[in-house]
Amino acid sequence: MQAYNNIASAIFDFLLTPFGHEFIYFDLLFWPVIMGIGALQVYKVASNQAAITRVKTQISMHLLEIRLFRDDLLQVLKSTGLIVLKNFIYVGHNMMPMAVMLLPMVAVMVQLVAHYGYEPSPPGSVEVLQLRLDPAAGVSSRDVSLQTPDGVSLDAPMVRTADGQVFWRLRADRAGDHVLTVDVGEERFEKAWAVGGDHRKIPVKRLRSWEALLYPGEEAIPAHSPVLAIEWKGHTRPLAYLPDGELGILLWTMVLSMAAGIALKDVFGVTL
Amino acid sequence: MKRSLSTRLCSLMEKTTSLVCAGLLASSLACAEPAANTGIFIMGVDGMDPVILSRLMEEGKMPNFAQLAKEGSYQSLGTSNPPQSPVAWSNFVTGMNPGGHGIFDFMHRNVHNYAPISSATRVTGGEAKTLHFFGYVIPISGGELENNRGGTPWWDLLVEQGVDVEVYRIPGNFPTPPSEAKVLDGMGTTDLRGGFGTYTLYTDTLPEKKKPKGDIQFVTVRDLDLDGTPDTVNSILRGPPDQLHLEPGQIPHDKDYLTTGVTVHIDPEAAAAVIEVGGQYIVIEEGEWSEWLEVTYDLAPMGLMPVTGTVRFFAKSLRPNFQLYASPVNISPSNPVMPISTPDEFSAELTEALGFYYTQGMPEEQEALKDGVFSEDDYLKQVALVQQDTRLMLDLALNRFEPGDATFVYFSDIDLQCHMLWRHGDPKTLGAPHHPAYDAATAKGHTQDIERFYRDVDEALGETRKRLPEDTLLMVMSDHGFQPFTRDVHLNAWLRDNGYLVMKEGKTTGYTVGSDVDWNKTRAFGLGFNGLYLNIKGREEQGIVDPAEADALMAELIQKLEAFKDPAEGASVVLNVRRGSEIYNGPRIAEGPDLLVGYNKGYGASDESALGQITEDVIANNTSRWSGSHLMAPEVVPGILLLNRKLTREGHELVDLTATILSYYGIKALPEMTGEPVL
């Protein structure tokens, strides 16, 4: 998991943001179009193009039947039923290419979100850091402690919950890429906090599960650690006319890549 | 603030054109007007009293006010009749009296059933029609609420002439009427539940008052990890009424509100907790207020109709007794479920600049103090948060102000604190006898609180004067002054005892609404804080007073009420009683009370009487924490007016300020406006 995150991040840290993190729209236009073209190529190879053409023709034919024999109720019902059936078949033909496309598309979107979905906390802001313990690890929340670096101070006493969570309210006294240290029993963890400065890749969550693949801003938590997660809520980045942060990027990327695929399907000779 | 195009063009042309062009420019009405003045900045200080202000200025405690008074003008300002905030601010906004704008009191009466109704709204579009669909009640048409205030606000007339206007928290502007000006609604704006501020108290102990106005959630602190220390509380936070399951006009019960879950995790050792609401977490220490938290309620399934509000928590006590207070859920300014500003997005624009802020009309949570849920210190801590909002808004308004603009900023604190803290020590008559609600132990350390709020406004004035261009017209005004409120008058009980209001057989107490009053024998009744209505035939549902006899009946009531003496103290209870038809003019006179009861200082209508209740006693000591008031005769509670210009005469009223604002920009007042410019 961590090896994948390292490789993927190395590639995308190089490829993304050729104009810096401030100029967000180059990547938000370029990558969805590339994804759309890539998806077309995958679709062409991974799908049964002849079968798709055939089933689409059949659907058109049944639609024509409904139009021509609209006075014949039985025929209309039969054609409608066949359209529904053929649609299922059409969807079935799409399953394989969808499955093949899903992973690379998610990989790109995850990187786009990590780079553009969040912004640094403003200096002076107060945020809550949350740590979740693995109940199976048998470590008590009383064995958890936090060391703050210069520039970060504890704003209230830590709170430990009965269900194995620990919360700290922290104040960002000054800008910087701060590193906090959390001791859990004998183990030590680091958690980054991006405060102030320019837009950049923002570390929001450190996770132990497979979900760490979705948050490549920081290293995953080792598999056998007593800690499940250390996370901030994070400041979503405003994206003008799109919904803020992650949601805006995901929606935009999906819509634009699909639009690019549909627009370019004839150029690449693909039947969708 | 962005200046109008005409202003910018004028400015550019002034710098570059020849004298000929300048001559042409001067002849152009559109261009000449904005260049002719440097704008107006108004500080609207609710409840600032001339007697208190004069004393504090003399004592050197209000240096900025004293300086403004010396360099410009200072005088008392005639308030509205009745001197109630919604009425007074409507006078100021429209330049008309209640006969014109139609706001006569906090409460009006329903002519059909004698019930008190809010004066702020009226229903339009006819009877509400709904469609019932799988258990949902879907509104189709009608039953829309709109602002009941008539007339044209001064800001609309200014905007028409290209003036940039910003109005922060104007009372009586909710529901929000359409406008091109930037206006944020103030007093009268409801919370998300549709009331004027319902707090929630999560507690494992009984509150002091038997029927508190808040939503009391009795909770158990559970020991989730079985370590012997109770640690977790699960409860709910009520939001808006579930409108899609309520019939139009149906009063919601507790079960009819949308809810969201609230979980509180208390640390086993530290006096701190985490509050979890809607997947968000806040860490809070005992005795501390949290930041605002945005909460979402789903009106329709699958999140199709989310309603967002904002709430903040106060950890009053975590152990051994658990008491967590949640503010009323305010309408979220960043995503308001209904407009609280014009344009709609102005409230969100302010959120971007200031963060979340109180949107509920009366942000000071006085109900919690009245109910004994807050101590004086708890309450003042909350008031400090409101003051912080006000100062941030003032700061923003000053940052955005440019010459030629018109800006109004509202200050609520003096009004609310005079209402709530007067009992600790009369700031108007030093050495006055103690208020009936005075308690030496509680008053300790709080006798100077009201003065402190005056001094805070003085500081705000100093900051304002420092930052405003010198020649900008600065106006500081209040809608009314204040007096102690020591004696509760139950007007309906007086009417009953004097034979004007007749109860049904076997009843001596009850309500005007319902079946307690014998309307076939009743000639007059009270509703609202100063209103007295005759039971006129053909007007009221069960009216018996012949319109031809109304005048004589009013004369009789005036004579008797003005002779009404307090049996305990011998003082006159009522200073004067005025006929609505004599003091009002405009198309809406008929909607108002027939008589306006102007109570003497120290006296005021009880809450019960204002809501149409007929009590046993006629008059009683006011032992409530609501201990200062202005719901009296206008003559005993004038407001204040300060300008950085010399005034040549006195005796001005609120409506004159409307005329002054318009004339300052060369705009002719509308024919229905009754004021005269003071400059």
Short mmCIF file of C-alpha atoms in Angstrom, two decimals, chain A residues 85-216:
data_model
loop_
_atom_site.label_atom_id
_atom_site.label_comp_id
_atom_site.label_asym_id
_atom_site.label_seq_id
_atom_site.Cartn_x
_atom_site.Cartn_y
_atom_site.Cartn_z
CA LEU A 85 -33.62 -6.76 -21.85
CA LYS A 86 -31.20 -5.41 -24.45
CA ASN A 87 -30.35 -2.52 -22.20
CA PHE A 88 -29.33 -4.98 -19.52
CA ILE A 89 -27.21 -6.77 -22.10
CA TYR A 90 -25.67 -3.43 -23.13
CA VAL A 91 -24.85 -2.62 -19.51
CA GLY A 92 -23.37 -6.10 -19.16
CA HIS A 93 -21.04 -5.45 -22.09
CA ASN A 94 -19.83 -2.32 -20.30
CA MET A 95 -18.91 -4.05 -17.08
CA MET A 96 -15.51 -5.34 -18.10
CA PRO A 97 -14.17 -2.05 -19.59
CA MET A 98 -15.61 -0.18 -16.58
CA ALA A 99 -13.77 -2.45 -14.19
CA VAL A 100 -10.52 -2.00 -16.13
CA MET A 101 -10.91 1.79 -16.29
CA LEU A 102 -11.92 2.28 -12.69
CA LEU A 103 -8.56 1.84 -11.02
CA PRO A 104 -6.47 4.22 -13.17
CA MET A 105 -9.21 6.82 -13.11
CA VAL A 106 -9.48 6.65 -9.32
CA ALA A 107 -5.70 6.84 -9.07
CA VAL A 108 -5.64 10.10 -11.05
CA MET A 109 -8.60 11.56 -9.18
CA VAL A 110 -7.04 10.75 -5.82
CA GLN A 111 -3.92 12.65 -6.84
CA LEU A 112 -5.94 15.59 -8.15
CA VAL A 113 -7.81 15.76 -4.85
CA ALA A 114 -4.62 15.55 -2.82
CA HIS A 115 -3.09 18.42 -4.79
CA TYR A 116 -6.11 20.63 -5.27
CA GLY A 117 -8.88 19.53 -2.92
CA TYR A 118 -7.57 21.20 0.22
CA GLU A 119 -5.85 24.37 1.27
CA PRO A 120 -3.54 25.02 4.19
CA SER A 121 -5.04 26.03 7.54
CA PRO A 122 -4.83 29.76 8.08
CA PRO A 123 -2.25 30.86 10.65
CA GLY A 124 -4.02 31.51 13.95
CA SER A 125 -6.69 28.95 13.20
CA VAL A 126 -7.80 26.32 15.67
CA GLU A 127 -8.31 22.76 14.45
CA VAL A 128 -9.21 19.42 15.97
CA LEU A 129 -6.83 16.49 15.50
CA GLN A 130 -8.47 13.11 15.89
CA LEU A 131 -6.75 9.79 16.60
CA ARG A 132 -8.60 6.49 16.44
CA LEU A 133 -7.19 3.45 18.23
CA ASP A 134 -7.74 -0.10 17.10
CA PRO A 135 -9.91 -1.67 19.82
CA ALA A 136 -8.36 -5.02 19.06
CA ALA A 137 -4.86 -3.72 19.86
CA GLY A 138 -5.63 -3.45 23.57
CA VAL A 139 -3.95 -0.06 23.96
CA SER A 140 -5.59 2.42 26.31
CA SER A 141 -6.25 5.99 25.25
CA ARG A 142 -4.49 6.97 28.50
CA ASP A 143 -1.25 5.75 26.88
CA VAL A 144 -1.49 8.36 24.12
CA SER A 145 0.39 11.64 24.23
CA LEU A 146 1.19 14.44 21.80
CA GLN A 147 4.23 16.63 21.35
CA THR A 148 3.69 19.83 19.44
CA PRO A 149 6.45 21.57 17.51
CA ASP A 150 7.20 25.30 17.71
CA GLY A 151 4.41 27.13 15.95
CA VAL A 152 1.68 24.84 17.22
CA SER A 153 0.12 24.94 20.67
CA LEU A 154 -2.45 22.95 22.55
CA ASP A 155 -5.60 25.07 22.87
CA ALA A 156 -7.53 22.85 25.32
CA PRO A 157 -6.87 19.69 27.31
CA MET A 158 -6.81 16.49 25.27
CA VAL A 159 -10.02 14.50 25.39
CA ARG A 160 -10.07 10.70 25.46
CA THR A 161 -13.29 8.95 24.69
CA ALA A 162 -14.60 5.67 25.98
CA ASP A 163 -14.65 4.25 22.45
CA GLY A 164 -10.90 4.66 21.95
CA GLN A 165 -10.56 8.04 20.33
CA VAL A 166 -8.34 10.92 21.33
CA PHE A 167 -8.93 14.54 20.36
CA TRP A 168 -6.66 17.58 20.55
CA ARG A 169 -7.67 21.15 19.86
CA LEU A 170 -4.61 22.79 18.42
CA ARG A 171 -3.79 26.35 17.48
CA ALA A 172 -1.59 27.19 14.52
CA ASP A 173 0.52 29.99 15.93
CA ARG A 174 2.49 30.51 12.74
CA ALA A 175 2.78 29.30 9.17
CA GLY A 176 4.81 26.25 8.25
CA ASP A 177 4.71 22.56 7.45
CA HIS A 178 4.53 21.44 11.05
CA VAL A 179 5.13 17.88 12.18
CA LEU A 180 3.39 16.70 15.31
CA THR A 181 4.54 13.65 17.22
CA VAL A 182 2.08 11.23 18.75
CA ASP A 183 3.26 8.53 21.13
CA VAL A 184 0.98 5.53 21.51
CA GLY A 185 2.43 3.13 24.05
CA GLU A 186 5.85 2.28 22.73
CA GLU A 187 5.15 3.44 19.18
CA ARG A 188 5.70 6.89 17.75
CA PHE A 189 3.80 8.47 14.86
CA GLU A 190 4.16 11.70 13.00
CA LYS A 191 1.34 13.81 11.63
CA ALA A 192 1.84 16.74 9.32
CA TRP A 193 -0.06 20.01 9.51
CA ALA A 194 0.18 22.46 6.64
CA VAL A 195 -0.38 25.98 7.90
CA GLY A 196 -0.35 29.13 5.79
CA GLY A 197 1.76 29.75 2.72
CA ASP A 198 1.01 28.87 -0.86
CA HIS A 199 -1.34 26.19 -2.08
CA ARG A 200 0.32 22.81 -2.08
CA LYS A 201 -0.35 19.12 -1.61
CA ILE A 202 -2.10 18.98 1.77
CA PRO A 203 -1.73 16.03 4.15
CA VAL A 204 -5.14 15.48 5.71
CA LYS A 205 -5.39 11.89 6.89
CA ARG A 206 -3.01 9.13 7.87
CA LEU A 207 -4.84 5.82 7.72
CA ARG A 208 -4.05 2.20 8.35
CA SER A 209 -6.65 0.54 6.15
CA TRP A 210 -6.85 0.32 2.36
CA GLU A 211 -8.36 3.79 2.50
CA ALA A 212 -4.81 5.10 2.83
CA LEU A 213 -4.70 4.68 -0.97
CA LEU A 214 -7.17 7.54 -1.17
CA TYR A 215 -4.99 9.89 0.91
CA PRO A 216 -1.52 9.87 -0.62
#
